[in-house]
Structures are given as C-alpha cells and as structure tokens.
Short mmCIF file of C-alpha atoms in Angstrom, two decimals:
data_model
loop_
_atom_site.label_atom_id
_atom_site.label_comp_id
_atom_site.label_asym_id
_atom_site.label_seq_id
_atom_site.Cartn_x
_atom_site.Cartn_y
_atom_site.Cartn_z
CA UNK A 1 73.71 25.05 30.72
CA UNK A 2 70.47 26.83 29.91
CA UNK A 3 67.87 24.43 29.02
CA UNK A 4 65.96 25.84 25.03
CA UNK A 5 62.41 26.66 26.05
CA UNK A 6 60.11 23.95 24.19
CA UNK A 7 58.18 25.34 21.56
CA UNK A 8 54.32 25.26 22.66
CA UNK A 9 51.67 22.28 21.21
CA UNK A 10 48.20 22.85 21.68
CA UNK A 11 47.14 19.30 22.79
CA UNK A 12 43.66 18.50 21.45
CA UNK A 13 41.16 17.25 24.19
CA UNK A 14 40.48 13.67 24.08
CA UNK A 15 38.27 12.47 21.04
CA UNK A 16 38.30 15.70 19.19
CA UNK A 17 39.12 16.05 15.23
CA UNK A 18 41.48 18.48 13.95
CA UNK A 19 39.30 20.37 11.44
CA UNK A 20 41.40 19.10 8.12
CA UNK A 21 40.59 15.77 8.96
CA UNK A 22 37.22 16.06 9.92
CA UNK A 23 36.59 18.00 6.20
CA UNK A 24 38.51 15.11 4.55
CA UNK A 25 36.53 13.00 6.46
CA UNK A 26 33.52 14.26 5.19
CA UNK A 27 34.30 14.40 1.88
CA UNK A 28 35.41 10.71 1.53
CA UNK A 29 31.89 10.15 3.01
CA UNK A 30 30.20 12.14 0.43
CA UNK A 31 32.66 10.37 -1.94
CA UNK A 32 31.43 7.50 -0.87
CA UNK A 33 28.04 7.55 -1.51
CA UNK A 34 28.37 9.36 -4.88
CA UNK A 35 30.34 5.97 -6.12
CA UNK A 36 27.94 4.31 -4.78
CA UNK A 37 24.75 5.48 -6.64
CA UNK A 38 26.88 6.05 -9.75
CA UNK A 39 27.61 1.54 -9.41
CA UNK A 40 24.18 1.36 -8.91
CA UNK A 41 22.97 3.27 -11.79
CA UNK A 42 25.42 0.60 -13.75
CA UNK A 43 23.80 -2.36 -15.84
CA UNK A 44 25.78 -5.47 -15.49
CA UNK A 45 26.83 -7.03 -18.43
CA UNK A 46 27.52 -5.40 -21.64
CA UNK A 47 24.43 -5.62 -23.63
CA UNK A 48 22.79 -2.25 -22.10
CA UNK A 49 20.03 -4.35 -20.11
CA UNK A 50 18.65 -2.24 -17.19
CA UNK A 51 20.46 -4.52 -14.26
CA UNK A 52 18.51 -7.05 -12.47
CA UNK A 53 17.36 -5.67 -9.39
CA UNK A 54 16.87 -7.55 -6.22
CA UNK A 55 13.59 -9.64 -5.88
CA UNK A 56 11.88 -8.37 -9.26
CA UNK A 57 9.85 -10.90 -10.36
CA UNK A 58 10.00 -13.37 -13.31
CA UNK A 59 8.97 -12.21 -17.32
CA UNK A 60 5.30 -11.99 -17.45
CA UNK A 61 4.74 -11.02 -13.14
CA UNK A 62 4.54 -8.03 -11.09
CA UNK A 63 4.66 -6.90 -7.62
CA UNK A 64 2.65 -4.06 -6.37
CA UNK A 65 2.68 -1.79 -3.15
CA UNK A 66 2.37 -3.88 0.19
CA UNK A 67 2.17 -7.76 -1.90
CA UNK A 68 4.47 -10.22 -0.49
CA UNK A 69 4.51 -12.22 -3.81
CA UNK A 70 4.79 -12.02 -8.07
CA UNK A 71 1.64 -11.69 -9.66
CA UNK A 72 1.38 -13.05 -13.34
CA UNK A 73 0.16 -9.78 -15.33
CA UNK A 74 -3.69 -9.61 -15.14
CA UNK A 75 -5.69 -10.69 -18.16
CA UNK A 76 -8.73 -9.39 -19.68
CA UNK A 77 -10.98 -11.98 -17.25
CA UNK A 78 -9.38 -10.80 -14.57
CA UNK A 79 -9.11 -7.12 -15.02
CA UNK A 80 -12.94 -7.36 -16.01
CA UNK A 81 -13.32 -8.93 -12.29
CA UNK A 82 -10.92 -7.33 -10.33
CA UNK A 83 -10.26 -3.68 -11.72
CA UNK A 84 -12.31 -0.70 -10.97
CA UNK A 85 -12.45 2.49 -12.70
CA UNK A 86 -12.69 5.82 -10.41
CA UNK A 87 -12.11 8.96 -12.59
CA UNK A 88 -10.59 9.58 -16.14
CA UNK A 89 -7.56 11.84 -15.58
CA UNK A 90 -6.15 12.36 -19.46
CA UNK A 91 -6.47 11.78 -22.59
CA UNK A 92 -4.56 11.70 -25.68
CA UNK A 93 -4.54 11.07 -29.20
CA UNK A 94 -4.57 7.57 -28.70
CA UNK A 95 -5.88 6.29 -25.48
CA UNK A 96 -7.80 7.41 -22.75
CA UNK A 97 -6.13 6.87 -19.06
CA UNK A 98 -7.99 6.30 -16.11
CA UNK A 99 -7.28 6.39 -12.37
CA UNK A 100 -8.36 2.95 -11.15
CA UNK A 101 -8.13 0.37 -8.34
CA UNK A 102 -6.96 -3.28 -7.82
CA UNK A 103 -7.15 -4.95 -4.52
CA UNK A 104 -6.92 -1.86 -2.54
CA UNK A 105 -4.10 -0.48 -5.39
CA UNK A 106 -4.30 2.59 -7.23
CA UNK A 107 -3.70 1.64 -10.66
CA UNK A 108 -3.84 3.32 -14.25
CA UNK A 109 -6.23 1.89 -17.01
CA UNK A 110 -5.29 2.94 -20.27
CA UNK A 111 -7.79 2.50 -23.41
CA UNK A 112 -7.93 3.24 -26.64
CA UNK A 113 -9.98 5.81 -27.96
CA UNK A 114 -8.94 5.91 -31.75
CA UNK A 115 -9.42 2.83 -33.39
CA UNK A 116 -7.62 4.18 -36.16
CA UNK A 117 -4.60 4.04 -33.90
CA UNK A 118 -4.63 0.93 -32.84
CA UNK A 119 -1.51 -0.35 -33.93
CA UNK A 120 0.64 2.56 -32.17
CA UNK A 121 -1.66 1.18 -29.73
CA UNK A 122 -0.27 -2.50 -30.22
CA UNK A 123 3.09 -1.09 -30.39
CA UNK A 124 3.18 0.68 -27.23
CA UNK A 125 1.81 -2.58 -25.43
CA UNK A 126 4.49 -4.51 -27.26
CA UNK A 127 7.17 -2.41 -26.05
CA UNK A 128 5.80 -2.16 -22.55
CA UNK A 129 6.07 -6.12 -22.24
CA UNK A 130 9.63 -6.21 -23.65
CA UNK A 131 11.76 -3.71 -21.93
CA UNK A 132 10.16 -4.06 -18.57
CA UNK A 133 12.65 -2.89 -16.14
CA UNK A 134 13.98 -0.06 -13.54
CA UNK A 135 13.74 2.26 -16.38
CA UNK A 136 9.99 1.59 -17.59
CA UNK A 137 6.92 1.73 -15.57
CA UNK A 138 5.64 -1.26 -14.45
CA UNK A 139 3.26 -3.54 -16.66
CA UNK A 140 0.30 -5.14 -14.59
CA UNK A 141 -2.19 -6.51 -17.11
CA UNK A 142 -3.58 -5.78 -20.38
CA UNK A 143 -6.13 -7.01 -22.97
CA UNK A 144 -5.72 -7.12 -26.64
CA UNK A 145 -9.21 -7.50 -27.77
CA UNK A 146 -10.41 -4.81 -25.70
CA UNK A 147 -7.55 -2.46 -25.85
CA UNK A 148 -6.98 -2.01 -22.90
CA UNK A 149 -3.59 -1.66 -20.48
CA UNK A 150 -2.96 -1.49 -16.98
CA UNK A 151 0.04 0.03 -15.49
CA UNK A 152 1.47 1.18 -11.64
CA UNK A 153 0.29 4.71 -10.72
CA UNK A 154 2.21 7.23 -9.60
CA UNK A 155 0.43 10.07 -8.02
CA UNK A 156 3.40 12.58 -8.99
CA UNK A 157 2.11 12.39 -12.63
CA UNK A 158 4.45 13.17 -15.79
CA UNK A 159 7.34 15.51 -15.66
CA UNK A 160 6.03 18.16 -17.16
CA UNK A 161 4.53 19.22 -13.22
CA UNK A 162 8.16 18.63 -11.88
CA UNK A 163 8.64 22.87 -10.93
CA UNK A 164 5.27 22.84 -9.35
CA UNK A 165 6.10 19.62 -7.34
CA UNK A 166 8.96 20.90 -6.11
CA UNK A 167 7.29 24.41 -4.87
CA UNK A 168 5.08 22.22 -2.79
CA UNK A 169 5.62 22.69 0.72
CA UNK A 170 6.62 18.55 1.31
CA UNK A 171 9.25 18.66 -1.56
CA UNK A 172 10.89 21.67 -1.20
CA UNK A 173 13.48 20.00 0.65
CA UNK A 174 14.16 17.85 -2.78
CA UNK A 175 14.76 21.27 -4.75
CA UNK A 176 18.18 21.26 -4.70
CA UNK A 177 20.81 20.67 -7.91
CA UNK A 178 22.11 17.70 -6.48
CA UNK A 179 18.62 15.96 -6.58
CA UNK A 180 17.49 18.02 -9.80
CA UNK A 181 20.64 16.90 -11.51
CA UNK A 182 20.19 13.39 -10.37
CA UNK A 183 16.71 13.69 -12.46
CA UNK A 184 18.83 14.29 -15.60
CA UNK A 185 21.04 11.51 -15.00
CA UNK A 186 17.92 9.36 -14.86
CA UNK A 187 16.89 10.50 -18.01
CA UNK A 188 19.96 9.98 -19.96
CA UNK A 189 19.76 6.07 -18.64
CA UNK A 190 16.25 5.84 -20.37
CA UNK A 191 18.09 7.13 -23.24
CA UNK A 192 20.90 4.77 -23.40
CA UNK A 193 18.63 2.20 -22.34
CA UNK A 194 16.18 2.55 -25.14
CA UNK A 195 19.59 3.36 -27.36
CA UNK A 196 20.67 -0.14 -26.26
CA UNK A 197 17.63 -2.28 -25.44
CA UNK A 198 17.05 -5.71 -25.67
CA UNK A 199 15.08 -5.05 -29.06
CA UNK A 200 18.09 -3.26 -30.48
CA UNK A 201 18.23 0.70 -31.10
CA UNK A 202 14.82 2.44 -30.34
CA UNK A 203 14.52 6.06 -31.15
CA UNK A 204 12.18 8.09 -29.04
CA UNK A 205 9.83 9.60 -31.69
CA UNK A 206 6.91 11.14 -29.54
CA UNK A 207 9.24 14.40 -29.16
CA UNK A 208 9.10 16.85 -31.72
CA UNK A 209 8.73 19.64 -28.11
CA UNK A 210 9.42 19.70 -24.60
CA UNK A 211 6.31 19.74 -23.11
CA UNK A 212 5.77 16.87 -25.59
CA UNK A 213 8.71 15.21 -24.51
CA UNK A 214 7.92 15.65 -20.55
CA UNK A 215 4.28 13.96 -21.05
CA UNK A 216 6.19 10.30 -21.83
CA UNK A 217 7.84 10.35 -18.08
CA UNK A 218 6.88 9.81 -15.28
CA UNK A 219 8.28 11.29 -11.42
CA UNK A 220 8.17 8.69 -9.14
CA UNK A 221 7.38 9.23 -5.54
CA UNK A 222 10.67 8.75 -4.19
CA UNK A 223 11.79 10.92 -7.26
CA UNK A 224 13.19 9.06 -9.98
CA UNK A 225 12.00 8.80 -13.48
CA UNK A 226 10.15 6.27 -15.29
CA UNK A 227 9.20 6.39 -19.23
CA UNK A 228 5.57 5.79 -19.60
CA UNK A 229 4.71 5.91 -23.45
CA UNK A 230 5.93 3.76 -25.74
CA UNK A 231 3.60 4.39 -28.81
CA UNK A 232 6.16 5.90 -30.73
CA UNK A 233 9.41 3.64 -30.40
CA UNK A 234 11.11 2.96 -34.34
CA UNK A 235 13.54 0.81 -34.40
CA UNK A 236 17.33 1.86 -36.01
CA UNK A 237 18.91 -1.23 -37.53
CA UNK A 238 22.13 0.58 -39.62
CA UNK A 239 23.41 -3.21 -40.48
CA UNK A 240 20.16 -3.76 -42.71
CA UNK A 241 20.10 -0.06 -43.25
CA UNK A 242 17.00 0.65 -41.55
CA UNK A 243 16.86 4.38 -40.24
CA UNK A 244 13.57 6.29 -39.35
CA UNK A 245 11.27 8.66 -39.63
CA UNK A 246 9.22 10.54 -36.81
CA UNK A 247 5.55 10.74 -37.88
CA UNK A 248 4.80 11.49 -41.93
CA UNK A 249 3.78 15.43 -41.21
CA UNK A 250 6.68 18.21 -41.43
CA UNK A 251 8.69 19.12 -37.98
CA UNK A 252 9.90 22.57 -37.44
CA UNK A 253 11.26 24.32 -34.29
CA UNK A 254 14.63 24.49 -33.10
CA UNK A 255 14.02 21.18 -30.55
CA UNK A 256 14.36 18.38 -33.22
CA UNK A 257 16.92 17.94 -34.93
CA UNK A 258 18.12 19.48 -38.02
CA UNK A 259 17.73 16.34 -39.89
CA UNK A 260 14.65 16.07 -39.00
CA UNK A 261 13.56 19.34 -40.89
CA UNK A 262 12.79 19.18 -44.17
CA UNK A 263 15.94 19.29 -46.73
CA UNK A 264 14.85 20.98 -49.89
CA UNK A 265 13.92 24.58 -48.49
CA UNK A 266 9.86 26.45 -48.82
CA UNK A 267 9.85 26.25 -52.58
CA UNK A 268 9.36 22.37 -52.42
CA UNK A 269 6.22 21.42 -50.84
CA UNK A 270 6.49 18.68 -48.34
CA UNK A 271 6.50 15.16 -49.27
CA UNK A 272 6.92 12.62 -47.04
CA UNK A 273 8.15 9.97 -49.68
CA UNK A 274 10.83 12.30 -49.95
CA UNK A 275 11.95 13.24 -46.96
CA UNK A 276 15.24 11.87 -45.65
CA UNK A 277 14.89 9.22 -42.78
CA UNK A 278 17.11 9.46 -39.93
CA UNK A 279 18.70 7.38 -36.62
CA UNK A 280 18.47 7.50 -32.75
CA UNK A 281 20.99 10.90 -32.48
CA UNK A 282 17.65 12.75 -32.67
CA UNK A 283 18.15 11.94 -29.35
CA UNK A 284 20.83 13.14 -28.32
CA UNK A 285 19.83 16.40 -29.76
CA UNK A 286 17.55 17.22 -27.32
CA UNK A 287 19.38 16.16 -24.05
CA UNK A 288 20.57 19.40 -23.80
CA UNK A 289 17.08 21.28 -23.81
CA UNK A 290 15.69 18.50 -20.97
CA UNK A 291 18.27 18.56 -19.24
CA UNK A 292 17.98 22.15 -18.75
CA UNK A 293 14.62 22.10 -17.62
CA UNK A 294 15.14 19.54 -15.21
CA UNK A 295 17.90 21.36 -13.58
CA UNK A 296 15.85 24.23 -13.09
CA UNK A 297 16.99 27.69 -11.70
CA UNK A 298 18.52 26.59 -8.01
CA UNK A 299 21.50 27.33 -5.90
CA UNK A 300 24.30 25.51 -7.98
CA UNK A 301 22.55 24.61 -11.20
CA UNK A 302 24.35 26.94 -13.29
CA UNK A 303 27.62 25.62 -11.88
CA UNK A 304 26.36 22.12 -13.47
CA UNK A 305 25.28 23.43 -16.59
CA UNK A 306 28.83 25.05 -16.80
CA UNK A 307 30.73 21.43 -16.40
CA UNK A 308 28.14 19.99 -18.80
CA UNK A 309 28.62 22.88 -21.57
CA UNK A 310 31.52 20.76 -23.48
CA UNK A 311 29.27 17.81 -23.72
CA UNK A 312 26.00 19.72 -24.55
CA UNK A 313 27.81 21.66 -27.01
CA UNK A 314 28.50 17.91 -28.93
CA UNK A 315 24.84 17.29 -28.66
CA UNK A 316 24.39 20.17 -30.50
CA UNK A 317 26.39 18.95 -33.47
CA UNK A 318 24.53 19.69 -36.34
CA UNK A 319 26.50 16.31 -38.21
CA UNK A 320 24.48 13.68 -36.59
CA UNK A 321 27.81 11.60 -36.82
CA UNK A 322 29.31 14.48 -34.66
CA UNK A 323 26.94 14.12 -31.88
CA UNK A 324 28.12 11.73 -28.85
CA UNK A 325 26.36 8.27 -27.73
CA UNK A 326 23.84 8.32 -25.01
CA UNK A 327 26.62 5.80 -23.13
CA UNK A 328 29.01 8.80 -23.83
CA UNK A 329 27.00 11.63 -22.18
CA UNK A 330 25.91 9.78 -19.56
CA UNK A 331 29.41 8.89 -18.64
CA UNK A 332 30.20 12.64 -18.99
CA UNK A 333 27.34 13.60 -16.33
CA UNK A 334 28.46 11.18 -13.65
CA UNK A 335 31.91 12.39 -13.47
CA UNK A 336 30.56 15.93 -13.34
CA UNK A 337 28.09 14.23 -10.57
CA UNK A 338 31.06 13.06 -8.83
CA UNK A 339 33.33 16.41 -9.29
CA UNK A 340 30.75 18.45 -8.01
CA UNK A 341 30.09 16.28 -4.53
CA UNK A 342 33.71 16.68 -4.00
CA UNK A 343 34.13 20.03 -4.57
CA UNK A 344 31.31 20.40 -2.68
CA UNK A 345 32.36 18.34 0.61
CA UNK A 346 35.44 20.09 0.07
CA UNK A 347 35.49 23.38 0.27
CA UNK A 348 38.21 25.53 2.16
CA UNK A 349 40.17 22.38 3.04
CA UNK A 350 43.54 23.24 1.10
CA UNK A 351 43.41 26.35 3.43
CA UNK A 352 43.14 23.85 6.47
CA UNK A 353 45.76 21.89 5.48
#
C-alpha cells in the first residue's frame, strides 16, 4: 500500500523563538513596565496624598545628595553659619533666588525683595512646609524673620528651557514622546495633587500664561517634574462656599479660563469687588495648552495628542461644571500611556500570527 508522503515541518534549531512569540514576548515586557510606572505614579490611600516613598524622612527633615541620614530643616542660625551664597540667578516679583552651597551641596536661597509682598511670601513658605512630597521640591531650611528660604537645586532649571534641554547633545536621547508624554503625566499629578492635598483644594493661581505657568516647575535631572512656587495657592472650600479669585487686576487671553474674564463686557470698567470668583477647574482649563507644549513636535506626539483629543476637548468646556477632575484626566492619560506602549511593542504581530 503506498505510504502518504508527510507533509514537511520546518523544525526550529534549538533555543530559537518563532517570531510571534518573540513580538508577544516583547510586548508583555513593555506591558510590563508601563503597569508598573503607572502603580507607581499611584498614591495609596484615598485622600490624594503623594504616596510615601521609601526612606523619606520624617515632617520637618531632609536628605540631600550623597547624606546617609535626615537632616531637621536648617534654621536661620544655621543657614547664617552654614550656607553660602555664589551668584544670583533670578528674580521675581517677590523674591530674589540665589545659587548657593551647603556642605559641599548646591542649594537655592530664595529672599524676599518686596516687603510689600511678604505675605505671598509667608504663604509660599507655608505651603512649601505642608505638602512636602514627590510632587514638590524639597524644603531644606528657611527663616521667617529674615525672609529667607532654602530649597534643593536642580541645575535643569524651570520648564520653560525644556525644548532647549532636550536639543542638547546629552538629552537628545530623552526626546522622544514616550518620555515627553511621561512629562505631562507628571504634571497632571501636581494637579490632582494640589486638587486633593492635605490642605484641601488649592488652585494654582500664578498662571494667567504659559511661559508664566512653566516658571513654577521645575525639570529634574533624571527628568521628572517638581512644582517650585507656591506664592499663589487659594484655597477652594465649596462646603463653606469659599471660591477664588486669581490676583485683583483683569485677565484676558485665551489661556485662562473664561470665568476668569471679566463678565459684564468693555462698557463696564473693571472692578474687582465685582468680579465673579471662581474654583480649581481653572485648572483644568489649561492642561490642554501645557500639555501641548510638553509633548513637543516628535516622532509620535501627534498620535498622543490624537488619543488625548476627547479628553482635552472636556477641558475645554466652557461650563466649568462641564470640565473633568484632574483624577479624571489623569486617569484618561495613563490608559492612553498604556495603549500606546502596546501598540507600540506590537506592531505587525496579527500578521505573524
């Protein structure tokens, strides 16, 4: 009886990976560490609290750069002693900041120059002791009679020199919308942070531009952002119906909000008695317009902007009520975070399988 000729099976040499397996492979990798940074970037609890990272040091202490051990923050003796001043490297409408150095530290000494602003001043320092966490930079010392505050340094400076950072030869490698869009998912946690804070609701009023708005944050050097001025921090409390109001001059532009603009058209001449106050979906409203700039114009950012339209459209409610939570959008840009690292480890393997 003739013998049916066996159909032919390539036999893959020992140890190799079919090519569907090796993409899946890859992807659940990929996968991987995308859950992974999205559980990290998760406060425990339910009260919005930054979570508790490993080793960070008791209320009231720091660590800095190569120190083994917490540090209470430094007071005015000691930063008198122990703090020197090399250069002055800004200056605002409230303070003066200067680069400085504590035991072999660079540091940033912040002073007031407008004693007329001394309780945004007071504020500011207030705020900086109370929501110390992964979100804020860190608080080292500070004197009240003198004014005077001193924070971590981080030679990347504010945000606003984020596009020239990442032209420079030794980040260019970061310029990428995976690490650009990572950026915007740090600053939507500041948001919900400050949205959710141990002090209650805290609207970020020092942000009536962009460029205004870049100048609170810091980039850290392992590129992550920090906020960095908390002058300007109302606080919402709708129970005792307390809302707020950004500064007592008019705001125009298309960045804030359109409740922040004033109501009763050019024939009335602005009053700030009269003018309407307002809660922490100011905030939301810009998202959008930050978020923008911090994705930049790379391979793949328009793909993210795409995915994020639906949600950046609700921002852009002009019915504050409309608009979503911080905790909503930044829900929203993880799972895009997560679609988008599949879809990227992924490409071409239905054809494979």
């Amino acid at each position: 009886m003739e013998k049916r000729p066996r159909l032919a099976r390539r036999e893959l040499p020992a140890g190799e990976v079919p090519p569907a397996s090796l993409a899946l492979l890859l992807a659940a990798v990929l996968l991987l560490n995308a859950l992974l940074y999205l559980h990290l970037g998760e406060p425990r609890g339910t009260s919005g609290r930054a979570r508790t990272e490993p080793g960070l040091c008791p209320a009231g202490h720091f660590r800095l750069g190569a120190l083994r051990n917490c540090s209470p923050w430094l007071s005015c003796e000691a930063m008198g002693r122990e703090v020197r001043k090399l250069k002055c490297v800004g200056e605002g409408a409230v303070k003066k900041v200067f680069l400085s150095e504590w035991k072999e530290n660079k540091v940033v000494l912040s002073r007031l120059t407008n004693s007329k602003l001394k309780e945004d001043f007071l504020h500011g320092l207030k705020m900086l002791k109370a929501l110390q966490s992964k979100h804020v930079v860190r608080l080292l010392g500070y004197c009240e009679q003198e004014f005077t505050i001193l924070t971590e340094y981080h030679p990347l400076g504010s945000l606003r020199g984020l596009n020239e950072t990442l032209h420079m030869p030794k980040y260019k490698g970061m310029n990428t919308w995976h690490r650009r869009f990572m950026l915007a998912i740090d600053y939507v946690s500041i948001i919900r942070y400050l949205h959710s804070s141990p002090l209650g609701t805290l609207v970020m009023c020092d942000s009536n531009d962009l460029d205004k708005v870049l100048s609170q944050y810091l980039l850290t050097s392992d590129f992550h952002i920090l906020v960095n001025d908390l002058d300007a921090l109302p606080l919402v409390n709708r129970s005792a119906g307390r809302l707020v109001k950004c500064g007592h001059r008019e705001l125009r532009g298309e960045f804030v909000a359109p409740e922040q603009h004033w109501p009763y058209g050019e024939e009335v001449p602005f009053e700030d008695d009269l003018m309407p106050p307002y809660d922490e979906k100011t905030d939301i409203w810009k998202i959008p317009d930050v978020s923008n700039f911090l994705l930049g114009h790379v391979e793949g950012s328009d793909i993210v902007r795409l995915h994020l339209f639906d949600i950046h459209a609700a921002c852009k409610k002009k019915d504050p009520d409309e608009r979503p939570s911080a905790q909503e959008v930044l829900e929203t840009y993880r799972k895009v975070l997560t679609l988008l690292i599949r879809e990227a480890a992924m490409p071409g393997t239905r054809e494979m399988l």
